[in-house]
Amino acid sequence: MMGPTPFAWSESETLGQHLDRRGVTRREFISWCTDLCVVLGVGSAFTPEMVRALQQVRRPSVVWLQLQECTGCVESVLRTSDPTIGDLLLDLVSMDYQHTLMAGAGDAVEAAKATAMEENFGQYLLIVTGSVPLEDDGIYLTIGGRTGLDVLGEAAEGAAAIIAVGACAHWGSVQAARPNPTGAVGIDRIIRDRPVVNIAGCPPIGDVITATVVHYLTFGAMPALDGQGRPLFAYGARIHDQCPRRANFDAGQYVQKFDDEGARKAWCLYEVGCKGPACFSPCPIFQWNSHTDWPIGAGHPCIGCTERNFWDTMTPFYERLPNVVGFGVERSADVIGAALALGAAAGVGAHAIATGIQRSRARDGDPGAVVLPVVSTPPEKNLESDREESDG
Amino acid sequence: MSVHTEVPSLSRGLPVAYKRVRLWQWPLRIMHWIVVLSVAALIVTGFYIGTPYFMSEGQAADHFVMARMRFTHFVAAGVLVATAIVRVYWLFAGNKFERWDALLPHTRADWKNLWLILKKYMFIEPAKAPHYLGHNPIQEISYTTMYAVAVVQILTGFYMYSLSNPGGLLFNAFGWVGIVVGGAQVARLLHHVLTWTWLIFIPIHLYLTLRADVVHQESRISSMIGGGRYVRADLDFVDD
């Protein structure tokens, strides 16, 4: 990404000129643009326009902030065995500031960041991974002696667009799980005055990041977003509705344990806690690690990592339903419900027996018996006299 | 509303006056039994959807078990919602036993009677408990609670159903439910747990209705079929 390269994209050349110099053929470039048009959902007919627009693109400036996070998102983007043009593009994009990848450290790079943000004020793309802790004045994250809130606020001021990459930047991820001791929140809780694009996932798929950046470079605008700020082209459908194991779900064929026959036959993972029915992500289509595989393809249930609060609501990962908070971890919803229903049935039975006992005592003339009132028959006496008469 | 009938033959020499009281009009009765059928279907299919309790063997293409269960569940849900809509209308168009003001106890006397009826069920001074033609306060509270449970289940159910087509009509109508409850899994849990309230309610409802008929001879069950009850004219009813 920020590694030294003999083919640096100089500020004077366009992307088209640069790719030529780099040895990317026009055929490769056009076929990649066609793929991206499909990924973005604009249709392959749009390819000529995308080719034209991308060829003219000048080197954009990118500031990548890493806040409260584990660096996994950067790793996810980097770990590619077979670099595509998309990876190349991310390589080429001028990372003016990126903790993990830049060679320098300390005051020098902080100064470089300040310079880049000043020179490109209002034009640079801000990519953020990691959440912002708000508890105790944000002391749980400091960079160069400043809190994450401060650093983010400053960087956001001059950004042309903001992309929050990963579950941490989206809503806080594991550090925001109950009880959230550092008060971690997502980027869109801090930046309120403009849209933040959320590339959801823990980590997200690198292709989604690439496609979003390309959309921005091509159209000068961010792609259409859903209610959580996630690009619709990627997060517009549930895993469950794109799953290659859906046929087994509909047929009623489920893996019961991870080593059973159903697991070997690649049946549906619904009963071992798959969160595909609650999770919006392009995993089944885009897949991971250079399109090698994805969790469900490898026989593991989806954990729902593109959804907010998934550490709290999608756990236990191998159960269908979340645990009931306040009733203890071991007692799940069904145990409580079944106990109450059985209790009701038992209570009803006991009450019926008690009623029967009271009635038989009353019939036997027990003076201590409770007499249960009757609404629709005449007084007992009349019935008895009636019977006597007919007997006689 | 009520018709007085003399039945001298049963109590020769000591005539007891009866009256037939019309309680439930035919739309309400039909709604009740439609709800019985749809809730039964929803519970049976719902528990399969929650935890598939049998499996199919062989090729996936040869079976359609879960899909049929879900189809039945959704159709039954549609029937329930349609009935709920008519019931809301009937809260305003029905008679005094069916109207909205019979949903909850609202007078001081009702709350006092609630206590007396609770005591009756605990075998304490049952003769002192007041008689109601329609719903007594305990019935009002419990049936209205089940209405509320149904509403929450309908909302969470349609929210989950809408997830298959984000941006669609149902998603736009019910997407807010996910935000309010805190995500699809929480909606799923609520929907699932609330089903148990039906399984708690149904045996108690069946028992108390049956008991009212067997012990107190209140002809409650037949009133939901024929619409009316025969009661002694010499008794006082709170809601007569």
mmCIF file with all atom_site columns, N, CA and C in Angstrom, chain B residues 39-91:
data_model
loop_
_atom_site.group_PDB
_atom_site.id
_atom_site.type_symbol
_atom_site.label_atom_id
_atom_site.label_alt_id
_atom_site.label_comp_id
_atom_site.label_asym_id
_atom_site.label_entity_id
_atom_site.label_seq_id
_atom_site.pdbx_PDB_ins_code
_atom_site.Cartn_x
_atom_site.Cartn_y
_atom_site.Cartn_z
_atom_site.occupancy
_atom_site.B_iso_or_equiv
_atom_site.pdbx_formal_charge
_atom_site.auth_seq_id
_atom_site.auth_comp_id
_atom_site.auth_asym_id
_atom_site.auth_atom_id
_atom_site.pdbx_PDB_model_num
ATOM 1   N N  . VAL B 1 39 ? -53.959 -19.183 15.384 1.00 0.00 ? 39 VAL B N  1
ATOM 2   C CA . VAL B 1 39 ? -52.945 -19.231 16.450 1.00 0.00 ? 39 VAL B CA 1
ATOM 3   C C  . VAL B 1 39 ? -52.415 -20.656 16.612 1.00 0.00 ? 39 VAL B C  1
ATOM 4   N N  . ALA B 1 40 ? -53.304 -21.644 16.495 1.00 0.00 ? 40 ALA B N  1
ATOM 5   C CA . ALA B 1 40 ? -52.839 -23.037 16.580 1.00 0.00 ? 40 ALA B CA 1
ATOM 6   C C  . ALA B 1 40 ? -51.842 -23.320 15.462 1.00 0.00 ? 40 ALA B C  1
ATOM 7   N N  . ALA B 1 41 ? -52.178 -22.896 14.239 1.00 0.00 ? 41 ALA B N  1
ATOM 8   C CA . ALA B 1 41 ? -51.263 -23.110 13.112 1.00 0.00 ? 41 ALA B CA 1
ATOM 9   C C  . ALA B 1 41 ? -49.959 -22.349 13.329 1.00 0.00 ? 41 ALA B C  1
ATOM 10  N N  . LEU B 1 42 ? -50.062 -21.143 13.851 1.00 0.00 ? 42 LEU B N  1
ATOM 11  C CA . LEU B 1 42 ? -48.858 -20.329 14.061 1.00 0.00 ? 42 LEU B CA 1
ATOM 12  C C  . LEU B 1 42 ? -47.945 -20.963 15.101 1.00 0.00 ? 42 LEU B C  1
ATOM 13  N N  . ILE B 1 43 ? -48.530 -21.524 16.159 1.00 0.00 ? 43 ILE B N  1
ATOM 14  C CA . ILE B 1 43 ? -47.698 -22.124 17.207 1.00 0.00 ? 43 ILE B CA 1
ATOM 15  C C  . ILE B 1 43 ? -46.999 -23.371 16.676 1.00 0.00 ? 43 ILE B C  1
ATOM 16  N N  . VAL B 1 44 ? -47.757 -24.240 16.000 1.00 0.00 ? 44 VAL B N  1
ATOM 17  C CA . VAL B 1 44 ? -47.167 -25.491 15.504 1.00 0.00 ? 44 VAL B CA 1
ATOM 18  C C  . VAL B 1 44 ? -46.062 -25.202 14.492 1.00 0.00 ? 44 VAL B C  1
ATOM 19  N N  . THR B 1 45 ? -46.349 -24.348 13.507 1.00 0.00 ? 45 THR B N  1
ATOM 20  C CA . THR B 1 45 ? -45.335 -24.057 12.492 1.00 0.00 ? 45 THR B CA 1
ATOM 21  C C  . THR B 1 45 ? -44.223 -23.187 13.065 1.00 0.00 ? 45 THR B C  1
ATOM 22  N N  . GLY B 1 46 ? -44.593 -22.290 13.974 1.00 0.00 ? 46 GLY B N  1
ATOM 23  C CA . GLY B 1 46 ? -43.585 -21.404 14.568 1.00 0.00 ? 46 GLY B CA 1
ATOM 24  C C  . GLY B 1 46 ? -42.528 -22.165 15.330 1.00 0.00 ? 46 GLY B C  1
ATOM 25  N N  . PHE B 1 47 ? -42.942 -23.192 16.077 1.00 0.00 ? 47 PHE B N  1
ATOM 26  C CA . PHE B 1 47 ? -41.942 -23.959 16.816 1.00 0.00 ? 47 PHE B CA 1
ATOM 27  C C  . PHE B 1 47 ? -41.067 -24.769 15.868 1.00 0.00 ? 47 PHE B C  1
ATOM 28  N N  . TYR B 1 48 ? -41.632 -25.174 14.729 1.00 0.00 ? 48 TYR B N  1
ATOM 29  C CA . TYR B 1 48 ? -40.773 -25.850 13.756 1.00 0.00 ? 48 TYR B CA 1
ATOM 30  C C  . TYR B 1 48 ? -39.749 -24.869 13.189 1.00 0.00 ? 48 TYR B C  1
ATOM 31  N N  . ILE B 1 49 ? -40.208 -23.656 12.878 1.00 0.00 ? 49 ILE B N  1
ATOM 32  C CA . ILE B 1 49 ? -39.287 -22.664 12.312 1.00 0.00 ? 49 ILE B CA 1
ATOM 33  C C  . ILE B 1 49 ? -38.204 -22.312 13.337 1.00 0.00 ? 49 ILE B C  1
ATOM 34  N N  . GLY B 1 50 ? -38.588 -22.220 14.607 1.00 0.00 ? 50 GLY B N  1
ATOM 35  C CA . GLY B 1 50 ? -37.616 -21.907 15.654 1.00 0.00 ? 50 GLY B CA 1
ATOM 36  C C  . GLY B 1 50 ? -36.605 -23.019 15.856 1.00 0.00 ? 50 GLY B C  1
ATOM 37  N N  . THR B 1 51 ? -37.091 -24.233 15.996 1.00 0.00 ? 51 THR B N  1
ATOM 38  C CA . THR B 1 51 ? -36.226 -25.398 16.176 1.00 0.00 ? 51 THR B CA 1
ATOM 39  C C  . THR B 1 51 ? -36.804 -26.529 15.354 1.00 0.00 ? 51 THR B C  1
ATOM 40  N N  . PRO B 1 52 ? -36.302 -26.739 14.137 1.00 0.00 ? 52 PRO B N  1
ATOM 41  C CA . PRO B 1 52 ? -36.887 -27.782 13.282 1.00 0.00 ? 52 PRO B CA 1
ATOM 42  C C  . PRO B 1 52 ? -36.886 -29.120 14.006 1.00 0.00 ? 52 PRO B C  1
ATOM 43  N N  . TYR B 1 53 ? -38.092 -29.668 14.305 1.00 0.00 ? 53 TYR B N  1
ATOM 44  C CA . TYR B 1 53 ? -38.136 -30.852 15.153 1.00 0.00 ? 53 TYR B CA 1
ATOM 45  C C  . TYR B 1 53 ? -38.198 -32.154 14.376 1.00 0.00 ? 53 TYR B C  1
ATOM 46  N N  . PHE B 1 54 ? -38.167 -32.088 13.072 1.00 0.00 ? 54 PHE B N  1
ATOM 47  C CA . PHE B 1 54 ? -37.864 -33.298 12.312 1.00 0.00 ? 54 PHE B CA 1
ATOM 48  C C  . PHE B 1 54 ? -37.128 -32.890 11.038 1.00 0.00 ? 54 PHE B C  1
ATOM 49  N N  . MET B 1 55 ? -36.437 -33.852 10.480 1.00 0.00 ? 55 MET B N  1
ATOM 50  C CA . MET B 1 55 ? -35.558 -33.563 9.345  1.00 0.00 ? 55 MET B CA 1
ATOM 51  C C  . MET B 1 55 ? -35.976 -34.385 8.150  1.00 0.00 ? 55 MET B C  1
ATOM 52  N N  . SER B 1 56 ? -35.571 -33.944 6.975  1.00 0.00 ? 56 SER B N  1
ATOM 53  C CA . SER B 1 56 ? -35.832 -34.756 5.795  1.00 0.00 ? 56 SER B CA 1
ATOM 54  C C  . SER B 1 56 ? -34.509 -35.323 5.291  1.00 0.00 ? 56 SER B C  1
ATOM 55  N N  . GLU B 1 57 ? -34.606 -36.496 4.712  1.00 0.00 ? 57 GLU B N  1
ATOM 56  C CA . GLU B 1 57 ? -33.411 -37.202 4.230  1.00 0.00 ? 57 GLU B CA 1
ATOM 57  C C  . GLU B 1 57 ? -33.292 -37.057 2.721  1.00 0.00 ? 57 GLU B C  1
ATOM 58  N N  . GLY B 1 58 ? -32.167 -37.442 2.191  1.00 0.00 ? 58 GLY B N  1
ATOM 59  C CA . GLY B 1 58 ? -32.000 -37.481 0.749  1.00 0.00 ? 58 GLY B CA 1
ATOM 60  C C  . GLY B 1 58 ? -31.663 -36.128 0.157  1.00 0.00 ? 58 GLY B C  1
ATOM 61  N N  . GLN B 1 59 ? -32.057 -35.956 -1.088 1.00 0.00 ? 59 GLN B N  1
ATOM 62  C CA . GLN B 1 59 ? -31.696 -34.741 -1.809 1.00 0.00 ? 59 GLN B CA 1
ATOM 63  C C  . GLN B 1 59 ? -32.590 -33.563 -1.407 1.00 0.00 ? 59 GLN B C  1
ATOM 64  N N  . ALA B 1 60 ? -31.984 -32.389 -1.324 1.00 0.00 ? 60 ALA B N  1
ATOM 65  C CA . ALA B 1 60 ? -32.735 -31.196 -0.968 1.00 0.00 ? 60 ALA B CA 1
ATOM 66  C C  . ALA B 1 60 ? -33.864 -30.928 -1.964 1.00 0.00 ? 60 ALA B C  1
ATOM 67  N N  . ALA B 1 61 ? -33.628 -31.257 -3.219 1.00 0.00 ? 61 ALA B N  1
ATOM 68  C CA . ALA B 1 61 ? -34.621 -30.956 -4.252 1.00 0.00 ? 61 ALA B CA 1
ATOM 69  C C  . ALA B 1 61 ? -35.913 -31.745 -4.058 1.00 0.00 ? 61 ALA B C  1
ATOM 70  N N  . ASP B 1 62 ? -35.849 -32.864 -3.292 1.00 0.00 ? 62 ASP B N  1
ATOM 71  C CA . ASP B 1 62 ? -37.030 -33.706 -3.105 1.00 0.00 ? 62 ASP B CA 1
ATOM 72  C C  . ASP B 1 62 ? -37.927 -33.236 -1.968 1.00 0.00 ? 62 ASP B C  1
ATOM 73  N N  . HIS B 1 63 ? -37.463 -32.257 -1.195 1.00 0.00 ? 63 HIS B N  1
ATOM 74  C CA . HIS B 1 63 ? -38.220 -31.850 -0.009 1.00 0.00 ? 63 HIS B CA 1
ATOM 75  C C  . HIS B 1 63 ? -38.462 -30.347 -0.003 1.00 0.00 ? 63 HIS B C  1
ATOM 76  N N  . PHE B 1 64 ? -39.467 -29.968 0.781  1.00 0.00 ? 64 PHE B N  1
ATOM 77  C CA . PHE B 1 64 ? -39.800 -28.544 0.862  1.00 0.00 ? 64 PHE B CA 1
ATOM 78  C C  . PHE B 1 64 ? -40.434 -28.288 2.228  1.00 0.00 ? 64 PHE B C  1
ATOM 79  N N  . VAL B 1 65 ? -39.915 -28.978 3.258  1.00 0.00 ? 65 VAL B N  1
ATOM 80  C CA . VAL B 1 65 ? -40.585 -28.986 4.564  1.00 0.00 ? 65 VAL B CA 1
ATOM 81  C C  . VAL B 1 65 ? -40.585 -27.597 5.200  1.00 0.00 ? 65 VAL B C  1
ATOM 82  N N  . MET B 1 66 ? -39.386 -27.038 5.396  1.00 0.00 ? 66 MET B N  1
ATOM 83  C CA . MET B 1 66 ? -39.297 -25.733 6.046  1.00 0.00 ? 66 MET B CA 1
ATOM 84  C C  . MET B 1 66 ? -40.038 -24.673 5.230  1.00 0.00 ? 66 MET B C  1
ATOM 85  N N  . ALA B 1 67 ? -39.913 -24.740 3.925  1.00 0.00 ? 67 ALA B N  1
ATOM 86  C CA . ALA B 1 67 ? -40.574 -23.750 3.080  1.00 0.00 ? 67 ALA B CA 1
ATOM 87  C C  . ALA B 1 67 ? -42.093 -23.826 3.272  1.00 0.00 ? 67 ALA B C  1
ATOM 88  N N  . ARG B 1 68 ? -42.641 -25.069 3.343  1.00 0.00 ? 68 ARG B N  1
ATOM 89  C CA . ARG B 1 68 ? -44.091 -25.213 3.537  1.00 0.00 ? 68 ARG B CA 1
ATOM 90  C C  . ARG B 1 68 ? -44.503 -24.732 4.917  1.00 0.00 ? 68 ARG B C  1
ATOM 91  N N  . MET B 1 69 ? -43.664 -25.029 5.929  1.00 0.00 ? 69 MET B N  1
ATOM 92  C CA . MET B 1 69 ? -43.949 -24.558 7.283  1.00 0.00 ? 69 MET B CA 1
ATOM 93  C C  . MET B 1 69 ? -44.005 -23.022 7.304  1.00 0.00 ? 69 MET B C  1
ATOM 94  N N  . ARG B 1 70 ? -43.022 -22.420 6.664  1.00 0.00 ? 70 ARG B N  1
ATOM 95  C CA . ARG B 1 70 ? -42.978 -20.957 6.657  1.00 0.00 ? 70 ARG B CA 1
ATOM 96  C C  . ARG B 1 70 ? -44.170 -20.404 5.885  1.00 0.00 ? 70 ARG B C  1
ATOM 97  N N  . PHE B 1 71 ? -44.503 -21.060 4.768  1.00 0.00 ? 71 PHE B N  1
ATOM 98  C CA . PHE B 1 71 ? -45.655 -20.606 3.991  1.00 0.00 ? 71 PHE B CA 1
ATOM 99  C C  . PHE B 1 71 ? -46.922 -20.640 4.856  1.00 0.00 ? 71 PHE B C  1
ATOM 100 N N  . THR B 1 72 ? -47.132 -21.763 5.539  1.00 0.00 ? 72 THR B N  1
ATOM 101 C CA . THR B 1 72 ? -48.312 -21.888 6.407  1.00 0.00 ? 72 THR B CA 1
ATOM 102 C C  . THR B 1 72 ? -48.290 -20.815 7.486  1.00 0.00 ? 72 THR B C  1
ATOM 103 N N  . HIS B 1 73 ? -47.101 -20.613 8.064  1.00 0.00 ? 73 HIS B N  1
ATOM 104 C CA . HIS B 1 73 ? -46.949 -19.621 9.131  1.00 0.00 ? 73 HIS B CA 1
ATOM 105 C C  . HIS B 1 73 ? -47.343 -18.231 8.621  1.00 0.00 ? 73 HIS B C  1
ATOM 106 N N  . PHE B 1 74 ? -46.870 -17.887 7.434  1.00 0.00 ? 74 PHE B N  1
ATOM 107 C CA . PHE B 1 74 ? -47.137 -16.547 6.906  1.00 0.00 ? 74 PHE B CA 1
ATOM 108 C C  . PHE B 1 74 ? -48.605 -16.387 6.525  1.00 0.00 ? 74 PHE B C  1
ATOM 109 N N  . VAL B 1 75 ? -49.197 -17.446 5.970  1.00 0.00 ? 75 VAL B N  1
ATOM 110 C CA . VAL B 1 75 ? -50.624 -17.366 5.621  1.00 0.00 ? 75 VAL B CA 1
ATOM 111 C C  . VAL B 1 75 ? -51.461 -17.208 6.892  1.00 0.00 ? 75 VAL B C  1
ATOM 112 N N  . ALA B 1 76 ? -51.132 -18.020 7.907  1.00 0.00 ? 76 ALA B N  1
ATOM 113 C CA . ALA B 1 76 ? -51.870 -17.929 9.169  1.00 0.00 ? 76 ALA B CA 1
ATOM 114 C C  . ALA B 1 76 ? -51.681 -16.542 9.785  1.00 0.00 ? 76 ALA B C  1
ATOM 115 N N  . ALA B 1 77 ? -50.474 -15.991 9.648  1.00 0.00 ? 77 ALA B N  1
ATOM 116 C CA . ALA B 1 77 ? -50.215 -14.644 10.174 1.00 0.00 ? 77 ALA B CA 1
ATOM 117 C C  . ALA B 1 77 ? -51.072 -13.620 9.440  1.00 0.00 ? 77 ALA B C  1
ATOM 118 N N  . GLY B 1 78 ? -51.201 -13.805 8.125  1.00 0.00 ? 78 GLY B N  1
ATOM 119 C CA . GLY B 1 78 ? -52.036 -12.894 7.349  1.00 0.00 ? 78 GLY B CA 1
ATOM 120 C C  . GLY B 1 78 ? -53.485 -12.963 7.808  1.00 0.00 ? 78 GLY B C  1
ATOM 121 N N  . VAL B 1 79 ? -53.962 -14.186 8.064  1.00 0.00 ? 79 VAL B N  1
ATOM 122 C CA . VAL B 1 79 ? -55.334 -14.373 8.545  1.00 0.00 ? 79 VAL B CA 1
ATOM 123 C C  . VAL B 1 79 ? -55.511 -13.677 9.899  1.00 0.00 ? 79 VAL B C  1
ATOM 124 N N  . LEU B 1 80 ? -54.505 -13.839 10.768 1.00 0.00 ? 80 LEU B N  1
ATOM 125 C CA . LEU B 1 80 ? -54.583 -13.228 12.097 1.00 0.00 ? 80 LEU B CA 1
ATOM 126 C C  . LEU B 1 80 ? -54.636 -11.698 11.989 1.00 0.00 ? 80 LEU B C  1
ATOM 127 N N  . VAL B 1 81 ? -53.803 -11.143 11.111 1.00 0.00 ? 81 VAL B N  1
ATOM 128 C CA . VAL B 1 81 ? -53.777 -9.689  10.962 1.00 0.00 ? 81 VAL B CA 1
ATOM 129 C C  . VAL B 1 81 ? -55.117 -9.200  10.409 1.00 0.00 ? 81 VAL B C  1
ATOM 130 N N  . ALA B 1 82 ? -55.643 -9.913  9.409  1.00 0.00 ? 82 ALA B N  1
ATOM 131 C CA . ALA B 1 82 ? -56.936 -9.529  8.841  1.00 0.00 ? 82 ALA B CA 1
ATOM 132 C C  . ALA B 1 82 ? -58.003 -9.540  9.934  1.00 0.00 ? 82 ALA B C  1
ATOM 133 N N  . THR B 1 83 ? -57.983 -10.579 10.776 1.00 0.00 ? 83 THR B N  1
ATOM 134 C CA . THR B 1 83 ? -58.954 -10.680 11.866 1.00 0.00 ? 83 THR B CA 1
ATOM 135 C C  . THR B 1 83 ? -58.747 -9.538  12.858 1.00 0.00 ? 83 THR B C  1
ATOM 136 N N  . ALA B 1 84 ? -57.478 -9.221  13.130 1.00 0.00 ? 84 ALA B N  1
ATOM 137 C CA . ALA B 1 84 ? -57.184 -8.143  14.075 1.00 0.00 ? 84 ALA B CA 1
ATOM 138 C C  . ALA B 1 84 ? -57.744 -6.814  13.572 1.00 0.00 ? 84 ALA B C  1
ATOM 139 N N  . ILE B 1 85 ? -57.649 -6.612  12.259 1.00 0.00 ? 85 ILE B N  1
ATOM 140 C CA . ILE B 1 85 ? -58.156 -5.351  11.696 1.00 0.00 ? 85 ILE B CA 1
ATOM 141 C C  . ILE B 1 85 ? -59.676 -5.265  11.893 1.00 0.00 ? 85 ILE B C  1
ATOM 142 N N  . VAL B 1 86 ? -60.363 -6.380  11.610 1.00 0.00 ? 86 VAL B N  1
ATOM 143 C CA . VAL B 1 86 ? -61.821 -6.388  11.794 1.00 0.00 ? 86 VAL B CA 1
ATOM 144 C C  . VAL B 1 86 ? -62.163 -6.210  13.276 1.00 0.00 ? 86 VAL B C  1
ATOM 145 N N  . ARG B 1 87 ? -61.341 -6.819  14.141 1.00 0.00 ? 87 ARG B N  1
ATOM 146 C CA . ARG B 1 87 ? -61.597 -6.706  15.587 1.00 0.00 ? 87 ARG B CA 1
ATOM 147 C C  . ARG B 1 87 ? -61.472 -5.249  16.042 1.00 0.00 ? 87 ARG B C  1
ATOM 148 N N  . VAL B 1 88 ? -60.487 -4.532  15.494 1.00 0.00 ? 88 VAL B N  1
ATOM 149 C CA . VAL B 1 88 ? -60.326 -3.120  15.848 1.00 0.00 ? 88 VAL B CA 1
ATOM 150 C C  . VAL B 1 88 ? -61.580 -2.354  15.425 1.00 0.00 ? 88 VAL B C  1
ATOM 151 N N  . TYR B 1 89 ? -62.076 -2.649  14.213 1.00 0.00 ? 89 TYR B N  1
ATOM 152 C CA . TYR B 1 89 ? -63.325 -2.021  13.778 1.00 0.00 ? 89 TYR B CA 1
ATOM 153 C C  . TYR B 1 89 ? -64.451 -2.376  14.736 1.00 0.00 ? 89 TYR B C  1
ATOM 154 N N  . TRP B 1 90 ? -64.488 -3.646  15.142 1.00 0.00 ? 90 TRP B N  1
ATOM 155 C CA . TRP B 1 90 ? -65.566 -4.121  16.004 1.00 0.00 ? 90 TRP B CA 1
ATOM 156 C C  . TRP B 1 90 ? -65.481 -3.531  17.419 1.00 0.00 ? 90 TRP B C  1
ATOM 157 N N  . LEU B 1 91 ? -64.303 -3.001  17.775 1.00 0.00 ? 91 LEU B N  1
ATOM 158 C CA . LEU B 1 91 ? -64.194 -2.321  19.069 1.00 0.00 ? 91 LEU B CA 1
ATOM 159 C C  . LEU B 1 91 ? -65.115 -1.111  19.101 1.00 0.00 ? 91 LEU B C  1
#
